[in-house]
């Protein structure tokens, strides 16, 4: 009974710390969600709060579809081993990507200050590949003879498509660009991967 009470107490405290963070960042007012909080409800991602912060800050608006795909991949991709990061596909993507990293560090500091477990940082290791595929590159151009890379590619692109659909549905200012990116991505082996 004592262990149960202690565990429940810790869970309540953790929840209250998370709620205070959401209030500090404008997602909640007490037990009510703000408009920002309502949009956050429709984002299902390991880095959901950071992604919402990025979208709310306008870091994903006024981009080309391929740039949006590359930047959004930062939230779905996680390197399995010590992959080296590719180049940013455009100067605009580089500037926005660096701003996303900065926002991620600020959010991690706020989480640490509130004693909330810090999530993984965004990972730009797939941004160039996602950009190039969205721009019309062929699979052979991206991976040559690496079948393992091609298999991981399809899985990562399917996750990216799911995230772009969430952005399309939750953030009206991103809807048009996200819709265009989805159409450009969902072809060839990526579309076939969704049929399996």
Coordinates of N, CA and C in Angstrom, one line a residue:
X1 N 0.8 -1.2 0.0 CA 0.0 0.0 0.0 C 0.9 1.3 0.0
X2 N 2.0 1.2 0.8 CA 2.9 2.4 0.9 C 3.5 2.6 -0.5
X3 N 4.0 1.4 -1.1 CA 4.6 1.5 -2.4 C 3.7 2.1 -3.5
X4 N 2.4 1.7 -3.4 CA 1.4 2.1 -4.3 C 1.2 3.6 -4.2
X5 N 1.1 4.1 -2.9 CA 0.9 5.5 -2.6 C 2.1 6.3 -3.1
X6 N 3.3 5.8 -2.9 CA 4.5 6.5 -3.3 C 4.6 6.6 -4.8
X7 N 4.2 5.5 -5.5 CA 4.3 5.5 -6.9 C 3.2 6.4 -7.5
X8 N 2.0 6.4 -6.9 CA 1.0 7.3 -7.4 C 1.4 8.7 -7.1
X9 N 2.0 9.0 -6.0 CA 2.4 10.4 -5.7 C 3.5 10.8 -6.7
X10 N 4.4 10.0 -7.1 CA 5.4 10.3 -8.1 C 4.8 10.6 -9.4
X11 N 3.8 9.8 -9.8 CA 3.1 9.9 -11.1 C 2.4 11.2 -11.1
X12 N 1.7 11.6 -10.0 CA 1.0 12.8 -10.0 C 1.9 14.0 -10.1
X13 N 3.0 13.9 -9.3 CA 4.0 15.0 -9.4 C 4.6 15.2 -10.8
X14 N 4.9 14.1 -11.5 CA 5.4 14.1 -12.8 C 4.4 14.7 -13.8
X15 N 3.1 14.4 -13.6 CA 2.1 14.9 -14.4 C 2.0 16.4 -14.2
X16 N 2.0 16.9 -12.9 CA 1.9 18.3 -12.6 C 3.1 19.1 -13.2
X17 N 4.3 18.5 -13.2 CA 5.4 19.2 -13.8 C 5.2 19.3 -15.3
X18 N 4.7 18.3 -15.9 CA 4.5 18.4 -17.4 C 3.4 19.4 -17.6
X19 N 2.3 19.4 -16.8 CA 1.2 20.4 -17.0 C 1.8 21.8 -16.9
X20 N 2.6 22.0 -15.9 CA 3.2 23.4 -15.7 C 4.0 23.8 -16.9
X21 N 4.8 22.9 -17.5 CA 5.5 23.2 -18.7 C 4.6 23.6 -19.8
X22 N 3.5 22.8 -20.0 CA 2.5 23.1 -21.1 C 1.9 24.5 -20.8
X23 N 1.6 24.8 -19.6 CA 1.1 26.1 -19.3 C 2.1 27.2 -19.6
X24 N 3.3 27.0 -19.2 CA 4.4 28.0 -19.4 C 4.5 28.3 -20.9
X25 N 4.3 27.3 -21.7 CA 4.5 27.4 -23.2 C 3.2 27.7 -23.9
X26 N 2.1 27.9 -23.2 CA 0.9 28.4 -23.8 C 0.0 27.3 -24.4
X27 N 0.2 26.0 -24.0 CA -0.6 24.9 -24.5 C -1.8 24.6 -23.6
X28 N -1.8 25.1 -22.4 CA -2.8 24.8 -21.4 C -3.0 25.9 -20.5
X29 N -4.2 26.1 -20.0 CA -4.6 27.0 -18.9 C -5.3 26.2 -17.9
X30 N -4.6 25.8 -16.8 CA -5.2 24.9 -15.9 C -5.6 23.6 -16.5
X31 N -6.8 23.2 -16.4 CA -7.3 22.0 -17.0 C -7.8 22.1 -18.4
X32 N -7.7 23.3 -19.0 CA -8.2 23.6 -20.3 C -7.1 23.7 -21.3
X33 N -7.3 23.3 -22.5 CA -6.3 23.4 -23.6 C -6.6 24.8 -24.3
X34 N -5.5 25.4 -24.7 CA -5.5 26.6 -25.5 C -5.6 26.2 -27.0
X35 N -5.8 27.1 -27.9 CA -5.8 26.7 -29.3 C -4.5 26.0 -29.7
X36 N -3.4 26.4 -29.1 CA -2.1 25.7 -29.4 C -2.2 24.3 -28.9
X37 N -2.8 24.1 -27.7 CA -2.9 22.8 -27.1 C -3.9 21.9 -27.9
X38 N -4.9 22.5 -28.5 CA -5.8 21.7 -29.3 C -5.1 21.2 -30.5
X39 N -4.2 22.0 -31.1 CA -3.4 21.5 -32.3 C -2.4 20.4 -31.9
X40 N -1.8 20.6 -30.7 CA -0.9 19.6 -30.2 C -1.5 18.2 -30.0
X41 N -2.8 18.2 -29.7 CA -3.5 16.9 -29.5 C -3.5 16.1 -30.7
X42 N -3.3 16.6 -31.9 CA -3.3 15.9 -33.1 C -2.0 15.5 -33.7
X43 N -0.9 15.7 -32.9 CA 0.4 15.4 -33.2 C 0.8 14.2 -32.4
X44 N 1.1 13.1 -33.1 CA 1.5 11.8 -32.5 C 2.9 11.5 -32.9
X45 N 3.8 11.9 -32.1 CA 5.2 11.8 -32.4 C 6.0 11.8 -31.1
X46 N 7.1 11.1 -31.1 CA 8.0 11.0 -29.9 C 8.4 12.5 -29.5
X47 N 8.6 13.3 -30.5 CA 9.0 14.7 -30.2 C 7.8 15.7 -30.4
X48 N 6.6 15.3 -30.0 CA 5.4 16.0 -30.3 C 5.5 17.5 -29.8
X49 N 6.0 17.7 -28.6 CA 6.0 19.1 -28.1 C 7.0 20.0 -28.8
X50 N 8.1 19.4 -29.1 CA 9.1 20.2 -29.9 C 8.5 20.4 -31.3
X51 N 7.9 19.5 -31.9 CA 7.3 19.7 -33.3 C 6.3 20.7 -33.2
X52 N 5.4 20.7 -32.2 CA 4.4 21.8 -32.1 C 5.1 23.1 -31.9
X53 N 6.1 23.2 -31.1 CA 6.9 24.5 -30.9 C 7.4 25.0 -32.2
X54 N 8.0 24.1 -33.0 CA 8.6 24.4 -34.3 C 7.5 25.0 -35.2
X55 N 6.3 24.3 -35.3 CA 5.2 24.7 -36.1 C 4.7 26.0 -35.7
X56 N 4.5 26.2 -34.4 CA 3.9 27.4 -33.8 C 4.9 28.6 -34.1
X57 N 6.2 28.3 -34.1 CA 7.2 29.4 -34.3 C 7.3 29.8 -35.8
X58 N 6.6 29.0 -36.7 CA 6.6 29.3 -38.1 C 7.8 28.8 -38.8
X59 N 8.5 27.9 -38.2 CA 9.8 27.3 -38.8 C 9.5 26.4 -40.0
X60 N 8.2 26.0 -40.1 CA 7.9 25.0 -41.2 C 7.0 25.7 -42.3
X61 N 6.7 27.0 -42.1 CA 5.8 27.7 -43.1 C 6.7 28.3 -44.2
X62 N 6.0 28.6 -45.3 CA 6.6 29.2 -46.5 C 7.9 28.5 -47.0
X63 N 7.7 27.2 -47.1 CA 8.8 26.3 -47.6 C 8.3 25.7 -48.9
X64 N 9.2 25.2 -49.6 CA 8.9 24.3 -50.8 C 8.6 22.9 -50.2
X65 N 7.7 22.1 -50.9 CA 7.4 20.8 -50.3 C 8.6 19.9 -50.0
X66 N 9.6 20.0 -50.8 CA 10.8 19.1 -50.5 C 11.5 19.6 -49.2
X67 N 11.5 20.9 -49.0 CA 12.2 21.5 -47.8 C 11.4 21.1 -46.6
X68 N 10.0 21.2 -46.7 CA 9.2 20.7 -45.5 C 9.4 19.3 -45.2
X69 N 9.5 18.4 -46.3 CA 9.8 17.0 -46.1 C 11.1 16.8 -45.4
X70 N 12.1 17.5 -45.8 CA 13.5 17.3 -45.2 C 13.5 17.7 -43.8
X71 N 12.9 18.8 -43.5 CA 12.8 19.3 -42.1 C 11.9 18.4 -41.2
X72 N 10.8 18.0 -41.7 CA 9.9 17.1 -41.0 C 10.6 15.8 -40.6
X73 N 11.5 15.4 -41.5 CA 12.2 14.1 -41.3 C 13.0 14.1 -40.0
X74 N 13.4 15.3 -39.5 CA 14.1 15.5 -38.3 C 13.4 14.9 -37.1
X75 N 12.1 14.8 -37.2 CA 11.2 14.3 -36.1 C 10.9 12.8 -36.2
X76 N 11.1 12.3 -37.4 CA 10.8 10.8 -37.6 C 12.0 10.0 -37.6
X77 N 13.1 10.5 -38.1 CA 14.4 9.7 -38.3 C 15.2 9.7 -37.0
X78 N 15.7 8.5 -36.7 CA 16.7 8.4 -35.6 C 17.8 7.4 -36.1
X79 N 19.0 7.9 -36.2 CA 20.1 7.1 -36.7 C 20.2 5.9 -35.8
X80 N 20.4 4.7 -36.4 CA 20.6 3.5 -35.7 C 22.1 3.3 -35.2
X81 N 23.0 3.9 -35.9 CA 24.4 3.9 -35.5 C 25.0 5.2 -35.8
X82 N 26.3 5.3 -35.8 CA 26.9 6.6 -36.0 C 26.9 7.1 -37.5
X83 N 25.7 7.3 -38.0 CA 25.6 7.8 -39.3 C 26.2 9.2 -39.3
X84 N 26.7 9.6 -40.4 CA 27.2 11.0 -40.6 C 26.0 11.8 -41.2
X85 N 25.9 13.0 -40.8 CA 24.8 13.8 -41.3 C 25.1 14.3 -42.7
X86 N 24.2 14.2 -43.6 CA 24.4 14.7 -44.9 C 24.3 16.2 -44.9
X87 N 24.5 16.8 -46.1 CA 24.4 18.2 -46.2 C 23.0 18.7 -46.2
X88 N 22.7 19.9 -45.7 CA 21.4 20.5 -45.8 C 21.2 20.7 -47.3
X89 N 19.9 20.4 -47.8 CA 19.7 20.5 -49.2 C 19.6 21.9 -49.8
X90 N 19.2 22.9 -48.9 CA 19.1 24.3 -49.4 C 19.6 25.2 -48.2
X91 N 19.9 26.4 -48.5 CA 20.3 27.3 -47.5 C 19.2 27.6 -46.5
X92 N 18.0 27.7 -47.1 CA 16.8 27.9 -46.2 C 16.6 26.8 -45.3
X93 N 16.7 25.5 -45.8 CA 16.5 24.4 -44.9 C 17.6 24.4 -43.8
X94 N 18.8 24.8 -44.2 CA 19.9 24.8 -43.2 C 19.6 25.8 -42.1
X95 N 19.1 27.0 -42.4 CA 18.8 28.0 -41.5 C 17.7 27.6 -40.6
X96 N 16.6 27.0 -41.1 CA 15.5 26.5 -40.4 C 15.9 25.3 -39.5
X97 N 16.7 24.4 -40.1 CA 17.2 23.3 -39.3 C 18.0 23.7 -38.1
X98 N 18.9 24.6 -38.2 CA 19.6 25.1 -37.1 C 18.7 25.8 -36.0
X99 N 17.7 26.5 -36.5 CA 16.7 27.1 -35.6 C 15.9 26.0 -34.8
X100 N 15.6 24.9 -35.5 CA 15.0 23.8 -34.9 C 15.9 23.2 -33.8
X101 N 17.1 23.0 -34.1 CA 18.1 22.5 -33.1 C 18.1 23.4 -31.9
X102 N 18.2 24.7 -32.1 CA 18.2 25.7 -31.0 C 16.9 25.6 -30.2
X103 N 15.8 25.5 -30.8 CA 14.5 25.4 -30.1 C 14.5 24.1 -29.3
X104 N 15.0 23.0 -29.9 CA 15.1 21.8 -29.2 C 16.0 21.9 -27.9
X105 N 17.1 22.6 -28.0 CA 17.9 22.8 -26.8 C 17.2 23.6 -25.7
X106 N 16.5 24.6 -26.2 CA 15.8 25.5 -25.2 C 14.6 24.7 -24.5
X107 N 14.0 23.8 -25.3 CA 12.9 23.0 -24.7 C 13.5 22.0 -23.7
X108 N 14.6 21.4 -24.1 CA 15.3 20.4 -23.2 C 15.7 21.1 -21.9
X109 N 16.2 22.3 -22.0 CA 16.6 23.0 -20.8 C 15.3 23.3 -19.9
X110 N 14.2 23.7 -20.5 CA 13.0 23.9 -19.8 C 12.5 22.6 -19.1
X111 N 12.6 21.5 -19.8 CA 12.2 20.2 -19.3 C 13.2 19.8 -18.1
X112 N 14.5 20.0 -18.3 CA 15.4 19.7 -17.3 C 15.1 20.6 -16.0
X113 N 14.8 21.8 -16.2 CA 14.5 22.7 -15.1 C 13.3 22.2 -14.3
X114 N 12.3 21.6 -15.0 CA 11.1 21.1 -14.4 C 11.3 19.7 -13.9
X115 N 12.5 19.1 -14.1 CA 12.7 17.7 -13.8 C 11.8 16.7 -14.6
X116 N 11.7 17.0 -15.9 CA 11.0 16.2 -16.8 C 12.0 15.4 -17.6
X117 N 11.8 14.2 -17.9 CA 12.8 13.4 -18.7 C 12.8 14.0 -20.1
X118 N 14.1 14.2 -20.5 CA 14.3 14.9 -21.8 C 14.3 13.8 -22.9
X119 N 13.6 14.2 -23.9 CA 13.5 13.3 -25.1 C 14.8 13.4 -26.0
X120 N 14.8 12.5 -26.9 CA 16.0 12.6 -27.9 C 15.9 13.9 -28.7
X121 N 17.1 14.3 -29.2 CA 17.1 15.5 -30.0 C 16.6 15.2 -31.4
X122 N 16.2 16.2 -32.2 CA 15.8 15.9 -33.6 C 17.1 15.4 -34.3
X123 N 16.9 14.7 -35.4 CA 18.0 14.1 -36.2 C 17.9 14.5 -37.6
X124 N 18.8 15.2 -38.2 CA 18.8 15.7 -39.6 C 19.5 14.7 -40.5
X125 N 19.8 13.5 -40.1 CA 20.5 12.6 -40.9 C 19.8 12.1 -42.1
X126 N 18.5 12.3 -42.2 CA 17.7 11.8 -43.3 C 17.2 13.0 -44.2
X127 N 17.5 14.2 -43.8 CA 16.9 15.4 -44.4 C 17.2 15.5 -45.9
X128 N 18.4 15.2 -46.2 CA 18.8 15.3 -47.6 C 18.2 14.3 -48.5
X129 N 18.1 13.0 -48.0 CA 17.5 11.9 -48.7 C 16.0 12.2 -48.9
X130 N 15.3 12.7 -47.8 CA 13.9 13.0 -47.9 C 13.6 14.1 -48.9
X131 N 14.5 15.1 -48.9 CA 14.4 16.3 -49.8 C 14.5 15.8 -51.3
X132 N 15.6 15.0 -51.5 CA 15.9 14.5 -52.9 C 14.8 13.6 -53.4
X133 N 14.2 12.7 -52.6 CA 13.1 11.9 -53.0 C 11.9 12.7 -53.4
X134 N 11.6 13.7 -52.5 CA 10.5 14.6 -52.8 C 10.7 15.4 -54.0
X135 N 11.9 15.7 -54.4 CA 12.2 16.4 -55.6 C 12.2 15.5 -56.8
X136 N 12.0 14.2 -56.7 CA 11.8 13.3 -57.8 C 13.0 12.4 -58.0
X137 N 13.9 12.3 -57.1 CA 15.1 11.4 -57.3 C 14.6 9.9 -57.4
X138 N 15.3 9.1 -58.1 CA 15.0 7.7 -58.1 C 15.7 7.0 -57.0
X139 N 15.2 5.8 -56.6 CA 15.8 5.0 -55.6 C 17.3 4.7 -55.9
X140 N 17.5 4.4 -57.1 CA 18.9 4.0 -57.5 C 19.8 5.2 -57.3
X141 N 19.3 6.4 -57.5 CA 20.2 7.6 -57.3 C 20.5 7.8 -55.8
X142 N 19.6 7.4 -55.0 CA 19.8 7.6 -53.5 C 20.7 6.5 -52.9
X143 N 20.6 5.3 -53.3 CA 21.2 4.2 -52.6 C 22.1 3.2 -53.4
X144 N 22.2 3.4 -54.7 CA 23.0 2.5 -55.5 C 22.6 1.1 -55.3
X145 N 23.5 0.2 -54.7 CA 23.3 -1.2 -54.5 C 23.0 -1.6 -53.0
X146 N 22.7 -0.6 -52.2 CA 22.5 -0.9 -50.7 C 21.1 -1.2 -50.4
X147 N 20.8 -2.5 -50.5 CA 19.4 -3.0 -50.2 C 18.9 -2.7 -48.8
X148 N 19.8 -2.7 -47.8 CA 19.4 -2.4 -46.4 C 19.0 -1.0 -46.3
X149 N 19.8 -0.1 -47.0 CA 19.5 1.3 -47.0 C 18.2 1.6 -47.6
X150 N 17.9 0.8 -48.7 CA 16.6 1.0 -49.4 C 15.4 0.5 -48.5
X151 N 15.6 -0.5 -47.7 CA 14.5 -1.0 -46.8 C 14.3 0.0 -45.7
X152 N 15.3 0.5 -45.1 CA 15.2 1.5 -44.1 C 14.6 2.8 -44.7
X153 N 14.9 3.1 -45.9 CA 14.4 4.3 -46.6 C 12.8 4.2 -46.7
X154 N 12.3 3.1 -47.1 CA 10.8 3.0 -47.2 C 10.2 3.1 -45.9
X155 N 10.7 2.5 -44.8 CA 10.2 2.6 -43.5 C 10.2 4.1 -43.0
X156 N 11.3 4.8 -43.2 CA 11.4 6.2 -42.8 C 10.5 7.1 -43.6
X157 N 10.4 6.8 -44.9 CA 9.5 7.6 -45.7 C 8.0 7.4 -45.3
X158 N 7.6 6.2 -45.0 CA 6.2 5.9 -44.5 C 6.0 6.7 -43.2
X159 N 6.9 6.7 -42.3 CA 6.8 7.5 -41.1 C 6.7 9.0 -41.4
X160 N 7.5 9.4 -42.3 CA 7.4 10.8 -42.7 C 6.1 11.2 -43.3
X161 N 5.5 10.3 -44.1 CA 4.2 10.6 -44.7 C 3.2 10.7 -43.6
X162 N 3.2 9.8 -42.6 CA 2.3 9.9 -41.5 C 2.4 11.2 -40.8
X163 N 3.6 11.7 -40.5 CA 3.8 13.0 -39.8 C 3.3 14.1 -40.7
X164 N 3.6 14.1 -42.0 CA 3.1 15.2 -42.9 C 1.6 15.2 -42.9
X165 N 0.9 14.1 -42.8 CA -0.5 14.1 -42.7 C -1.0 14.7 -41.4
X166 N -0.3 14.5 -40.3 CA -0.6 15.1 -39.1 C -0.5 16.6 -39.1
X167 N 0.6 17.0 -39.7 CA 0.9 18.5 -39.9 C -0.2 19.1 -40.8
X168 N -0.5 18.4 -41.8 CA -1.6 18.9 -42.7 C -2.9 19.1 -42.0
X169 N -3.2 18.2 -41.1 CA -4.5 18.2 -40.5 C -4.5 19.1 -39.2
X170 N -3.4 19.3 -38.6 CA -3.4 20.1 -37.3 C -3.1 21.5 -37.6
X171 N -2.3 21.9 -38.6 CA -1.8 23.2 -38.9 C -2.3 23.7 -40.2
X172 N -3.4 24.5 -40.3 CA -3.9 24.9 -41.6 C -2.9 25.7 -42.4
X173 N -2.0 26.4 -41.8 CA -1.0 27.2 -42.6 C 0.0 26.2 -43.3
X174 N 0.1 25.0 -42.9 CA 1.0 24.0 -43.5 C 0.3 23.1 -44.4
X175 N -1.0 23.1 -44.4 CA -1.8 22.1 -45.2 C -1.5 22.0 -46.6
X176 N -1.4 23.1 -47.3 CA -1.1 23.1 -48.8 C 0.3 22.5 -49.1
X177 N 1.3 22.9 -48.4 CA 2.6 22.4 -48.6 C 2.8 21.0 -48.2
X178 N 2.2 20.6 -47.1 CA 2.2 19.2 -46.6 C 1.5 18.3 -47.6
X179 N 0.3 18.8 -48.1 CA -0.4 18.0 -49.1 C 0.4 17.8 -50.4
X180 N 1.1 18.8 -50.8 CA 2.0 18.7 -52.0 C 3.1 17.7 -51.7
X181 N 3.7 17.8 -50.6 CA 4.9 17.0 -50.2 C 4.4 15.5 -50.2
X182 N 3.2 15.3 -49.6 CA 2.7 13.9 -49.5 C 2.5 13.3 -50.9
X183 N 2.0 14.1 -51.8 CA 1.8 13.6 -53.2 C 3.1 13.3 -53.9
X184 N 4.1 14.1 -53.6 CA 5.4 13.9 -54.3 C 6.1 12.7 -53.7
X185 N 5.9 12.5 -52.4 CA 6.6 11.4 -51.7 C 6.0 10.0 -52.0
X186 N 4.7 10.0 -52.0 CA 4.0 8.7 -52.1 C 3.9 8.1 -53.5
X187 N 5.1 7.6 -53.9 CA 5.3 7.1 -55.2 C 6.3 5.9 -55.2
X188 N 6.3 5.1 -56.2 CA 7.3 4.1 -56.4 C 7.3 3.1 -55.2
X189 N 8.5 2.8 -54.7 CA 8.6 1.9 -53.6 C 8.0 2.4 -52.3
X190 N 7.9 3.7 -52.1 CA 7.2 4.2 -50.9 C 5.7 3.9 -51.0
X191 N 5.1 4.1 -52.1 CA 3.7 3.8 -52.2 C 3.5 2.3 -52.1
X192 N 4.4 1.5 -52.7 CA 4.3 0.1 -52.6 C 4.4 -0.4 -51.2
X193 N 5.3 0.3 -50.4 CA 5.5 -0.1 -49.0 C 4.2 0.1 -48.2
X194 N 3.4 1.0 -48.6 CA 2.1 1.3 -47.9 C 1.0 0.2 -48.3
X195 N 1.3 -0.5 -49.3 CA 0.3 -1.6 -49.7 C 0.6 -2.9 -49.0
X196 N 1.8 -3.1 -48.4 CA 2.1 -4.3 -47.8 C 1.4 -4.5 -46.5

